[in-house]
PDB file of C-alpha atoms in Angstrom:
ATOM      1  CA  UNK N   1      -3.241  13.967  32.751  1.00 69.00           C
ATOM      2  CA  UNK N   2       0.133  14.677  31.422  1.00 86.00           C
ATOM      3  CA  UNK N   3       0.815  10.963  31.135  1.00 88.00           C
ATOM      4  CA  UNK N   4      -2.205  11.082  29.000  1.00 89.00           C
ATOM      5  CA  UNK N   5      -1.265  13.325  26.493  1.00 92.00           C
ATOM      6  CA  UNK N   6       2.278  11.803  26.221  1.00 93.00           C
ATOM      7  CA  UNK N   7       0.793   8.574  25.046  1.00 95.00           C
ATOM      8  CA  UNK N   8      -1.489  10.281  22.279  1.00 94.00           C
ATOM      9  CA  UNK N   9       1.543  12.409  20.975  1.00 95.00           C
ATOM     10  CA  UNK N  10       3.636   9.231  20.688  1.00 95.00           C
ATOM     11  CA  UNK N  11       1.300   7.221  19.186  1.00 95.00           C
ATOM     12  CA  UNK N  12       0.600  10.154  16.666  1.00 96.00           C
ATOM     13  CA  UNK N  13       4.426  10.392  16.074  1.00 96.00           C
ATOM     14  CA  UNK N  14       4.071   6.510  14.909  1.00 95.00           C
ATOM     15  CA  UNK N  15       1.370   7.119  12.939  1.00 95.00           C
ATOM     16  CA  UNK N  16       2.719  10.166  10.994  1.00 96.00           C
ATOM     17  CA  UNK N  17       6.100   8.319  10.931  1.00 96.00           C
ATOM     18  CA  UNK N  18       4.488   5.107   9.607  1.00 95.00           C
ATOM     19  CA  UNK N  19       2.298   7.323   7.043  1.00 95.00           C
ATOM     20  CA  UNK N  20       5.912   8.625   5.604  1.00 95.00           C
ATOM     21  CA  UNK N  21       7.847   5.356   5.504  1.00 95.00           C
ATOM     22  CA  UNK N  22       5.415   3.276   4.118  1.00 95.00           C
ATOM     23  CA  UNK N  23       6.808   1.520   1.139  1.00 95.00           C
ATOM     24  CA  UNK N  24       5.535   2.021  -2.470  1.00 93.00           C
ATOM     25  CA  UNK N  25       4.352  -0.095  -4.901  1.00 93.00           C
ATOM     26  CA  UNK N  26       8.070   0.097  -7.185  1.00 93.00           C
ATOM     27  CA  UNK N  27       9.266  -0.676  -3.374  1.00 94.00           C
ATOM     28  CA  UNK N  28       7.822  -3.583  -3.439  1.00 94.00           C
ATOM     29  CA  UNK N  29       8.068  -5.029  -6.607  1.00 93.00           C
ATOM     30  CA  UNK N  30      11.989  -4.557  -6.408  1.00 94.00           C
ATOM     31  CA  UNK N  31      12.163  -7.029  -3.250  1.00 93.00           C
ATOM     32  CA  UNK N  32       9.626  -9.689  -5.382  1.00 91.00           C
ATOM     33  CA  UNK N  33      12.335  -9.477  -8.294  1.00 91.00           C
ATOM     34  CA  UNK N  34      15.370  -9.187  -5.846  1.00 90.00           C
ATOM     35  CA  UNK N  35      14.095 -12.830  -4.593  1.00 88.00           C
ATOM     36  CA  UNK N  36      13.218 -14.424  -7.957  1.00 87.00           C
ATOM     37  CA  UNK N  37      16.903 -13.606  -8.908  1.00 85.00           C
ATOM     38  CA  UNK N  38      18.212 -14.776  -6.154  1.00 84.00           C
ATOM     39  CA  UNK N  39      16.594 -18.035  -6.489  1.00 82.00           C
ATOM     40  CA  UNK N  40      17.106 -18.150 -10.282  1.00 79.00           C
ATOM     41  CA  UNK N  41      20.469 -17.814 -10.200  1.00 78.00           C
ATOM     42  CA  UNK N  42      20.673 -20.780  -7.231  1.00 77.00           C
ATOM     43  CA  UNK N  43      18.213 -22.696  -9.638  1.00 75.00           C
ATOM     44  CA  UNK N  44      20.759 -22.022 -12.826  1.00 70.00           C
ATOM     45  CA  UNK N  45      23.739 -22.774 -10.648  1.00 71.00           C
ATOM     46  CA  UNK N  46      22.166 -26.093  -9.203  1.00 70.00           C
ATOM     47  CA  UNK N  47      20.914 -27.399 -13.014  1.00 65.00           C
ATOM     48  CA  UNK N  48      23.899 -26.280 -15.245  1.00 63.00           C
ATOM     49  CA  UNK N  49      27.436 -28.415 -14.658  1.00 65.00           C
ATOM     50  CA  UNK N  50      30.466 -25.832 -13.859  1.00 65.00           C
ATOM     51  CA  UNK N  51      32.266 -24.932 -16.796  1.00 62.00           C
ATOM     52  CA  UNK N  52      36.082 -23.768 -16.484  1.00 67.00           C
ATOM     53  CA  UNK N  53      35.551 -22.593 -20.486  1.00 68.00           C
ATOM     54  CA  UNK N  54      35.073 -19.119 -21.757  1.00 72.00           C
ATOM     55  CA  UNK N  55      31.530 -20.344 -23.555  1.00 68.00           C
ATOM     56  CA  UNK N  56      30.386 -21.960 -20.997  1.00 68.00           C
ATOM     57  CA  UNK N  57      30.455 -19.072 -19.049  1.00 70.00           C
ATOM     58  CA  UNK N  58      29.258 -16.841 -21.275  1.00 73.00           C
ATOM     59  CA  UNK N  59      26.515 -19.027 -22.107  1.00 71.00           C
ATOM     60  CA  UNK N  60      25.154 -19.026 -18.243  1.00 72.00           C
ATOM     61  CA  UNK N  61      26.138 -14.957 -17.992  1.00 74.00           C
ATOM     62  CA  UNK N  62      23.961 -14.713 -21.042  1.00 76.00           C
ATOM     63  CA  UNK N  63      21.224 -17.100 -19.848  1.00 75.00           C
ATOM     64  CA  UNK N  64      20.960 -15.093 -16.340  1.00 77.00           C
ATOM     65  CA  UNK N  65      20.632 -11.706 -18.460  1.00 80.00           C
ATOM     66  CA  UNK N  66      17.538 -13.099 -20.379  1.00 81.00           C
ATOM     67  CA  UNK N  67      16.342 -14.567 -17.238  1.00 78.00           C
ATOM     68  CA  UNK N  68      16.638 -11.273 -15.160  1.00 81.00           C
ATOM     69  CA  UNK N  69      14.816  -9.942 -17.580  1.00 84.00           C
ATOM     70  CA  UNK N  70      12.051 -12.403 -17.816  1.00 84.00           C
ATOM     71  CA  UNK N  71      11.508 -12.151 -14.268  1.00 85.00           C
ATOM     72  CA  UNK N  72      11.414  -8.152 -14.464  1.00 87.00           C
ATOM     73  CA  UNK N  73       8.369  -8.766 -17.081  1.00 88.00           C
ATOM     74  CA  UNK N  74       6.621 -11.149 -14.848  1.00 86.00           C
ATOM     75  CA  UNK N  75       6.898  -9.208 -11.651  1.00 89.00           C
ATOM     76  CA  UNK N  76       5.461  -6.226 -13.446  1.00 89.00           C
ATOM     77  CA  UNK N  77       2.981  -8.252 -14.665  1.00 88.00           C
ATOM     78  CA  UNK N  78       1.296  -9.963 -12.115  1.00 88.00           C
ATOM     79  CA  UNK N  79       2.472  -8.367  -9.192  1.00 90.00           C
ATOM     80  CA  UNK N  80       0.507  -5.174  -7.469  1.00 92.00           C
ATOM     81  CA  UNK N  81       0.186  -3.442  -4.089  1.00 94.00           C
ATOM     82  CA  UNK N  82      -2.746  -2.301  -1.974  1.00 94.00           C
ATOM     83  CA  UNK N  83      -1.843   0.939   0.268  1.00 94.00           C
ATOM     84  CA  UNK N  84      -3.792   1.235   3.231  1.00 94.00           C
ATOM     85  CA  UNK N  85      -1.855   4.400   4.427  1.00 93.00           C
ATOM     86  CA  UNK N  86      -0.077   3.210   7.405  1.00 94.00           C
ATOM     87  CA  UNK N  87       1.139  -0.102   5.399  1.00 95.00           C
ATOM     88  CA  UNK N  88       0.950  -1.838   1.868  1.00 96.00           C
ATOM     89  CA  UNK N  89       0.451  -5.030   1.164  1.00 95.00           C
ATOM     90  CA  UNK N  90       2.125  -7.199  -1.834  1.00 93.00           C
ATOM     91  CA  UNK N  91      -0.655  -9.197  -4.103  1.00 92.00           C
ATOM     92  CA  UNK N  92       0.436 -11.868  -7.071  1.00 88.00           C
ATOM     93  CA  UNK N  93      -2.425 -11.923  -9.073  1.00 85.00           C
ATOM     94  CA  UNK N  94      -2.297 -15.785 -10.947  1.00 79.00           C
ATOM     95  CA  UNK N  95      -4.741 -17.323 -12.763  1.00 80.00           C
ATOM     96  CA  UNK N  96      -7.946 -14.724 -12.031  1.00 83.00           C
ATOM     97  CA  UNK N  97      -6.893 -14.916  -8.009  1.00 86.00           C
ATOM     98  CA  UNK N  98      -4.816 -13.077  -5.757  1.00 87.00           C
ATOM     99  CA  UNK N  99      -3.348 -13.576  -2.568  1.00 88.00           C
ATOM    100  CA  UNK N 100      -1.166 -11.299  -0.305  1.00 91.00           C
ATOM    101  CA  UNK N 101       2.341 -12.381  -0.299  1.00 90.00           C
ATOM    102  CA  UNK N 102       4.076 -10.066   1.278  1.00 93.00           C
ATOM    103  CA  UNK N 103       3.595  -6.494   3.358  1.00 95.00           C
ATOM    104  CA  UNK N 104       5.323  -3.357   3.534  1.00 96.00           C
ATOM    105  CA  UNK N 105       5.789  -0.931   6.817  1.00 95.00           C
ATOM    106  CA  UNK N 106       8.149   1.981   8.037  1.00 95.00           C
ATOM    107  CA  UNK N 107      10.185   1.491   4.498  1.00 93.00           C
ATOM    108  CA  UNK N 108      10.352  -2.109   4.806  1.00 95.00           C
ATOM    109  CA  UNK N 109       8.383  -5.125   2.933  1.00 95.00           C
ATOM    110  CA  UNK N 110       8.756  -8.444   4.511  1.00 93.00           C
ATOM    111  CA  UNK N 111       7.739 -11.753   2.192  1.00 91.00           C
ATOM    112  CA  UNK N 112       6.061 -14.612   3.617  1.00 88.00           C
ATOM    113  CA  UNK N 113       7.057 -18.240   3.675  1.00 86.00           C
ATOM    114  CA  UNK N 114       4.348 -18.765   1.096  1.00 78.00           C
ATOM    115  CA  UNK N 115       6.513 -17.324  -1.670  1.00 78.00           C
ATOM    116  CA  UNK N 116       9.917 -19.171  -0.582  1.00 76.00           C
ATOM    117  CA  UNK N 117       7.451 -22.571  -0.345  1.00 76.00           C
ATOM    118  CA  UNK N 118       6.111 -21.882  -3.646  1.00 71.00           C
ATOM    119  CA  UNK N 119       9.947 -21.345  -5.195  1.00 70.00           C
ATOM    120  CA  UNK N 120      11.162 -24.265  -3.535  1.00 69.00           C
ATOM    121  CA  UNK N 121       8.329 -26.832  -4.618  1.00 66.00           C
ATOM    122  CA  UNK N 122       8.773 -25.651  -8.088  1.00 59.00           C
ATOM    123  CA  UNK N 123      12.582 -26.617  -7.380  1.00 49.00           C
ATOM    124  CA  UNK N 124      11.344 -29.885  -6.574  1.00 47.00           C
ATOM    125  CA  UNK N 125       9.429 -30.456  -9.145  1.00 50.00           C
ATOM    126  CA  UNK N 126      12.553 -29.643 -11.894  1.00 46.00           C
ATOM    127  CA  UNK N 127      14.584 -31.342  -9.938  1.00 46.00           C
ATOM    128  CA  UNK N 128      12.329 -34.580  -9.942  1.00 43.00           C
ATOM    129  CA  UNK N 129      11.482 -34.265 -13.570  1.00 41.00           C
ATOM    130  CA  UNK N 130      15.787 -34.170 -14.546  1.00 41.00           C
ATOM    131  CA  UNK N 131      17.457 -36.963 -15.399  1.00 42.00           C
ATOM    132  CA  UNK N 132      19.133 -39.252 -12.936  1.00 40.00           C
TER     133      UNK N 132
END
């Protein structure tokens, strides 16, 4: 009997613990805008020649500025979360659909593939379309 009541107190522990962690929607907007950085810098770095020059590099530090903040707008934009109290999930909302790219538990939100497949086909497709 005591066994019982040992498993209902730690699965109420999770519960409570997983009501408390659970990640907010600023939460997860800041790991969507962490990763679009991340790739828009590698994106920047992979299209633009290295430049040893002063301009140059002011012209890419000034480039990733308006770009940081383009992707700040964009994430606010169409990103949004659903809570369902013991986790939250991370919608994009593009062209009147949305899908679920992402969820958040015990203060953590993990991304799916299907964003990372997304950012790399649209590397691709730049890529393809540059000059050889």
């Amino acid at each position: 009997m005591k066994k019982k009541y040992l498993i209902f107190a730690i699965i109420g522990i999770l519960v409570f613990v997983a009501i408390l962690t659970n990640p907010n929607q600023d939460r997860h907007k800041e790991v969507i805008k962490n990763k679009l950085n991340s790739y828009m810098q590698k994106s920047i770095k992979k299209s633009l020649p290295e430049t040893n020059d002063e301009l140059g590099q002011a012209g890419q530090a000034l480039g990733m500025m308006f770009g940081a903040a383009l992707v700040d707008r964009v994430v606010d934009t169409l990103v949004s979360t659903d809570n369902y109290l013991l986790f939250s999930t991370t919608k994009i909302n593009w062209e009147g659909k949305s899908k679920v790219i992402g969820i958040g538990a015990f203060g953590n939100v993990y991304i799916t593939s299907k964003l990372d497949k997304a950012l790399n086909e649209g590397l691709l497709k730049t890529n393809k379309l540059s000059p050889e």
